[in-house]
Structures are given as structure tokens and as C-alpha cells.
Amino acid sequence: MNSSSKLINWHESLAMVIAKDFSSEAIAELLKGIENLVNGSSGLVTIFEHSQPPQTSHHRLLANEDPQYQIDTYDAGAYLLDPFYRKALDERVEGPFTVNCVGPEGFEDSEYYDLFYKKLGFIDEMCLLFQFEDKAIVSVSMVKHAGENPFSKADLKQVAIIFPLIKSILIRWRKNITKTKAPNLEWQLDNALVNFGNSLLTPRESKILHLVLHGYSIKHIAEKLTNSVETIKHHRKKIYNKLDVSSQSELFYLFIASLKAMPEGAIVDPLTFLK
């Protein structure tokens, strides 16, 4: 599709957004329009209300994509390891980013990358991060699949130009939606990540564990903690033995299982609730 056709489709999508009065159906049209503009294959809109777990409000998944991976596991706690979410929460930034912009060194070797990229056949992701006055974050993400070209600098520039317009649409939409009062779980999940493993590990081992979970390479962890690579490998082996896992994959699923087992209000190591 040439640039003229893309612009025509984009403005048609905007017309539908206005015609649908910034409703939920309007945001579905908006997501479709952004995808077409940058040749994205599928997309998601995720809302992170302040002090609440995420809610995926819209998705346009291909027939071979699995909502269990992309939505259920993500919303259950895997989002805590999402580099896009960490970028938005920790740095309070907004704008369009690709995974190469936000992923830590070694991220492509992480279990998170394996689950949410490799197994789903994604080669790239662009995420538009929006910050709101009530401390909510909204993420609009699009992916590219195997066999497609990654998102280009031109794609990022194009989205950056329309970013303020998209944000104004999202502001109108959020005023129209009814916000349900969910349990205040975000603080609990954030604490679960901080405390994960600390009932069994030393403080040094806990620090290494968290960096491994976030997808940092052994080399980067060694540099960050001013240790040798062999020392970090030795610590990782001890961590795996203490947690009774043998791989990063098992570690990742142990983390998710411990979050699911944790009762509301708990602020200790979630591993203590696993039988």
C-alpha cells in the first residue's frame, strides 16, 4: 500500500472514530487505522489504571494467535517484566517505541521474549505509551510477524506526528467509559516481584534473580554488579538449586504460578504460598 492510500485509510479511520463518538467501537477503528498506517499485523490496547492490574480493552489478533499467551498470562503478572511497561512506569515517559528501544541487553534470550515474541512468530513490536493526569498508562501496541520487515524509523516518525491526536482521542474515550472499582492489586504485584525468592535466597542472589527475570544477559548482570561472568553463573546455579528449577523457562513459570497462588493483601515472598 502506497503512502497516499495509507493516508486515505487513516483519515477514514478518524472519520469512523468521530462517527462512533469516541466509544469502545471507535477505539477499535483507531487501532485498525494505526495498524494500517505502519503495516502492523495485529494490535492490542491495554489500560494500566493507577494501582490496578492491566486490562486489555481491545485486541485484533490473527487466527493463529493465542489470547491465553498474549492477554491472560500477561495480565496475570507477566506484564511486570514487560520492558514497555517498565519504561512507562519507571521513567514516566510517553511516545512511540520499538522493542529494540526499550529491551535490556540480552532481552532476546529471556523467557519473556521467548513466550511473547518467538513462540508467537513476532519479529518486532511498536508500542505507543500514553501518560494521563490520573497516573493511568495506556499502551497501544502493534507487531510484525516473521517474513515481514521490522518497523522503520519512518514508521516511528509517522506515529510520532499523529501521537498528540491519538492521545486526545484516548482522553475522550476514557471520559466515556465506566471505570469499575477493582481490588487494589498493583502495589501487591509490584511487591511480589521485589520479594520473589527472598525467603530462600540471599540479598545478592535476589538481586541477580530479579535481573535474570527482567531479561538481562549474564554479561550485563556481571557488569552491573561488578562481578565476573563466572561468578554470576555460579550465583545463578545456586539460585536455580534453591528454587528447584533448571532453566529460565521454569523460573518464569514459577514466578507466574506464585503470583496466582498469592492471596490478596500479602506482601511477602509469593513462593511461600506454593505447596
XYZ file of C-alpha atoms in Angstrom:
275
model
C 0.000 0.000 0.000
C 1.477 3.357 -1.052
C 1.655 6.420 1.215
C -1.349 8.117 -0.397
C -3.550 5.074 0.161
C -2.344 4.828 3.759
C -3.272 8.448 4.420
C -6.695 7.976 2.860
C -7.318 4.914 5.071
C -6.038 6.777 8.117
C -8.429 9.667 7.616
C -11.278 7.225 7.005
C -10.463 5.643 10.367
C -10.510 9.070 12.025
C -13.899 9.756 10.479
C -15.183 6.487 11.965
C -13.777 7.415 15.385
C -15.747 10.662 15.327
C -18.876 8.995 13.910
C -18.779 6.395 16.694
C -18.460 9.223 19.250
C -15.185 8.088 20.864
C -16.818 4.882 22.105
C -15.230 1.468 22.522
C -16.104 0.757 18.882
C -14.296 3.975 17.936
C -11.092 2.766 19.613
C -11.325 -0.474 17.652
C -11.395 1.634 14.468
C -8.482 3.716 15.757
C -6.389 0.598 16.405
C -7.164 -0.673 12.923
C -6.204 2.687 11.429
C -2.830 2.806 13.212
C -2.078 -0.757 12.139
C -2.774 0.105 8.507
C -0.638 3.236 8.704
C 2.508 1.327 9.727
C 1.647 -2.063 8.185
C 1.227 -3.717 11.580
C -0.115 -7.270 11.602
C -2.116 -7.244 14.821
C -2.538 -4.993 17.822
C -3.640 -4.510 21.419
C -4.877 -1.667 23.599
C -4.033 -2.140 27.274
C -5.059 0.149 30.123
C -2.995 0.371 33.301
C -5.226 2.297 35.674
C -3.320 3.641 38.680
C -2.923 0.968 41.392
C -4.773 -1.595 39.286
C -3.694 -4.623 37.253
C -3.769 -4.169 33.456
C -6.873 -4.595 31.354
C -6.679 -5.396 27.666
C -9.644 -3.463 26.298
C -9.161 -4.163 22.575
C -7.284 -6.681 20.523
C -7.004 -7.524 16.856
C -5.295 -10.906 16.830
C -4.675 -13.139 13.858
C -6.394 -16.517 13.699
C -3.227 -18.356 14.751
C -2.545 -16.092 17.750
C -3.452 -17.267 21.241
C -5.172 -14.866 23.662
C -4.020 -17.099 26.534
C -0.414 -16.118 25.838
C -0.899 -12.530 24.779
C -3.595 -11.487 27.215
C -4.291 -13.901 30.084
C -0.690 -14.701 31.063
C 0.313 -11.078 30.509
C -2.483 -9.644 32.671
C -1.855 -12.287 35.367
C 1.542 -10.797 36.188
C 3.923 -11.238 33.260
C 3.372 -7.553 32.483
C 5.665 -6.750 35.421
C 8.553 -7.961 33.236
C 7.396 -6.162 30.070
C 10.109 -3.640 29.074
C 7.473 -1.308 27.601
C 5.526 -1.270 30.869
C 8.726 -0.780 32.884
C 9.689 2.120 30.603
C 6.338 3.826 31.133
C 6.119 3.155 34.876
C 9.729 3.690 35.950
C 10.609 6.623 33.693
C 7.118 8.156 33.235
C 7.800 8.696 29.537
C 5.398 8.594 26.630
C 5.689 8.283 22.875
C 6.209 5.541 20.284
C 8.940 2.964 20.950
C 10.058 -0.295 19.383
C 11.206 -3.285 21.402
C 14.810 -2.573 20.423
C 14.475 0.846 22.069
C 13.360 -0.497 25.450
C 14.598 -4.081 25.774
C 17.642 -4.621 28.032
C 20.842 -6.192 26.746
C 20.207 -9.926 26.339
C 16.418 -9.487 26.226
C 16.090 -11.713 23.148
C 17.444 -14.636 25.221
C 14.897 -14.143 28.015
C 11.918 -16.386 28.692
C 9.638 -13.341 28.359
C 10.912 -12.766 24.806
C 10.575 -16.463 24.022
C 6.953 -16.570 25.198
C 5.674 -13.264 23.861
C 7.750 -12.982 20.676
C 9.396 -16.188 19.423
C 6.530 -18.592 20.094
C 4.046 -16.203 18.526
C 6.254 -15.543 15.499
C 6.781 -11.830 16.209
C 9.908 -10.151 14.894
C 9.155 -6.632 16.120
C 6.746 -4.625 18.241
C 5.925 -0.931 18.311
C 4.242 0.388 21.412
C 2.673 3.808 21.878
C 2.840 4.727 25.567
C 0.455 7.379 26.903
C 0.597 9.000 30.345
C -2.512 10.593 31.877
C -3.058 13.093 34.674
C -4.676 10.455 36.921
C -1.443 8.405 36.641
C -3.030 5.891 34.301
C -0.990 4.486 31.422
C -2.432 3.325 28.116
C -0.424 1.176 25.750
C -1.289 0.755 22.066
C 0.912 -1.928 20.561
C 1.346 -3.376 17.086
C 3.530 -6.250 15.965
C 5.282 -7.521 12.870
C 5.370 -11.235 12.117
C 8.081 -13.446 10.666
C 8.635 -12.688 6.993
C 7.727 -9.018 7.403
C 10.078 -6.066 7.656
C 10.625 -4.615 11.141
C 9.192 -1.210 11.940
C 11.334 1.515 10.377
C 12.477 4.911 11.590
C 9.963 6.358 9.121
C 7.185 4.384 10.845
C 8.221 5.772 14.221
C 8.367 9.295 12.799
C 4.926 8.911 11.231
C 3.395 7.751 14.502
C 5.200 10.486 16.461
C 3.495 13.093 14.233
C -0.005 11.792 14.997
C 0.759 10.880 18.636
C -0.907 14.044 20.133
C -4.032 13.401 18.059
C -4.236 9.788 19.236
C -3.818 10.896 22.834
C -6.675 13.405 22.532
C -8.891 10.587 21.209
C -7.917 8.341 24.107
C -8.685 11.131 26.578
C -12.190 11.498 25.139
C -12.680 7.723 25.174
C -11.595 7.371 28.815
C -14.128 10.034 29.801
C -16.840 7.960 28.139
C -16.042 4.602 29.702
C -17.315 3.492 33.085
C -14.423 2.643 35.361
C -15.099 -0.336 37.598
C -13.562 -0.463 41.033
C -11.214 -3.436 41.029
C -9.156 -4.622 44.001
C -6.053 -2.511 44.533
C -3.593 -5.184 43.416
C -0.859 -3.344 41.548
C 1.093 -2.453 44.681
C 0.783 -6.073 45.797
C 2.085 -7.424 42.488
C 4.949 -4.933 42.428
C 5.886 -6.041 45.939
C 5.618 -9.665 44.855
C 8.233 -9.021 42.183
C 10.513 -7.337 44.708
C 10.039 -10.108 47.282
C 10.056 -13.077 44.893
C 12.575 -15.600 46.170
C 13.810 -13.601 49.163
C 12.589 -16.225 51.650
C 15.105 -18.679 50.187
C 17.852 -16.501 48.721
C 20.489 -14.112 49.985
C 20.041 -10.399 49.126
C 22.744 -10.741 46.445
C 21.050 -13.777 44.927
C 17.675 -11.981 44.997
C 19.174 -9.056 43.065
C 20.579 -11.412 40.430
C 17.270 -13.289 40.243
C 15.346 -10.094 39.507
C 17.779 -9.065 36.770
C 17.502 -12.530 35.186
C 13.697 -12.314 35.270
C 13.813 -8.903 33.596
C 15.790 -10.406 30.716
C 19.274 -9.028 31.344
C 22.165 -11.072 29.977
C 24.685 -12.711 32.310
C 27.350 -10.400 30.879
C 25.269 -7.294 31.622
C 24.467 -8.519 35.156
C 28.173 -9.091 35.782
C 28.979 -5.558 34.612
C 26.122 -4.034 36.597
C 27.159 -5.794 39.823
C 30.921 -5.510 39.146
C 31.396 -9.272 39.195
C 32.916 -11.710 36.738
C 30.673 -13.668 34.368
C 31.732 -16.897 36.086
C 30.717 -15.502 39.483
C 27.247 -14.602 38.189
C 26.899 -18.047 36.597
C 27.826 -19.616 39.930
C 25.198 -17.498 41.716
C 22.601 -18.386 39.076
C 23.292 -22.103 39.573
C 22.799 -21.717 43.336
C 19.578 -19.761 42.739
C 18.198 -22.462 40.454
C 19.084 -25.153 43.010
C 17.409 -23.280 45.867
C 14.262 -22.651 43.816
C 14.283 -26.193 42.399
C 14.286 -25.077 38.764
C 16.697 -25.968 35.988
C 16.126 -23.257 33.398
C 14.993 -19.679 32.869
C 11.768 -21.077 31.436
C 10.967 -22.945 34.655
C 11.914 -19.844 36.655
C 9.485 -17.690 34.647
C 6.562 -20.079 35.141
C 7.406 -20.455 38.826
C 7.094 -16.684 39.136
C 3.688 -16.638 37.383
C 2.430 -19.614 39.444
C 3.482 -17.925 42.686
C 1.567 -14.748 41.746
C -1.584 -16.767 41.096
C -1.240 -18.548 44.456
C -0.718 -15.346 46.437
C -3.775 -14.245 48.477
C -4.986 -10.657 48.325
C -3.155 -8.380 50.726
C 0.004 -10.486 51.015
C 3.301 -8.578 50.949
C 5.782 -11.407 51.453
C 7.617 -13.737 49.085
C 4.857 -15.239 46.905
C 6.775 -18.531 46.867
C 5.656 -19.106 50.462
C 2.111 -19.749 49.195
C 3.083 -22.524 46.779
C 2.555 -26.025 48.069
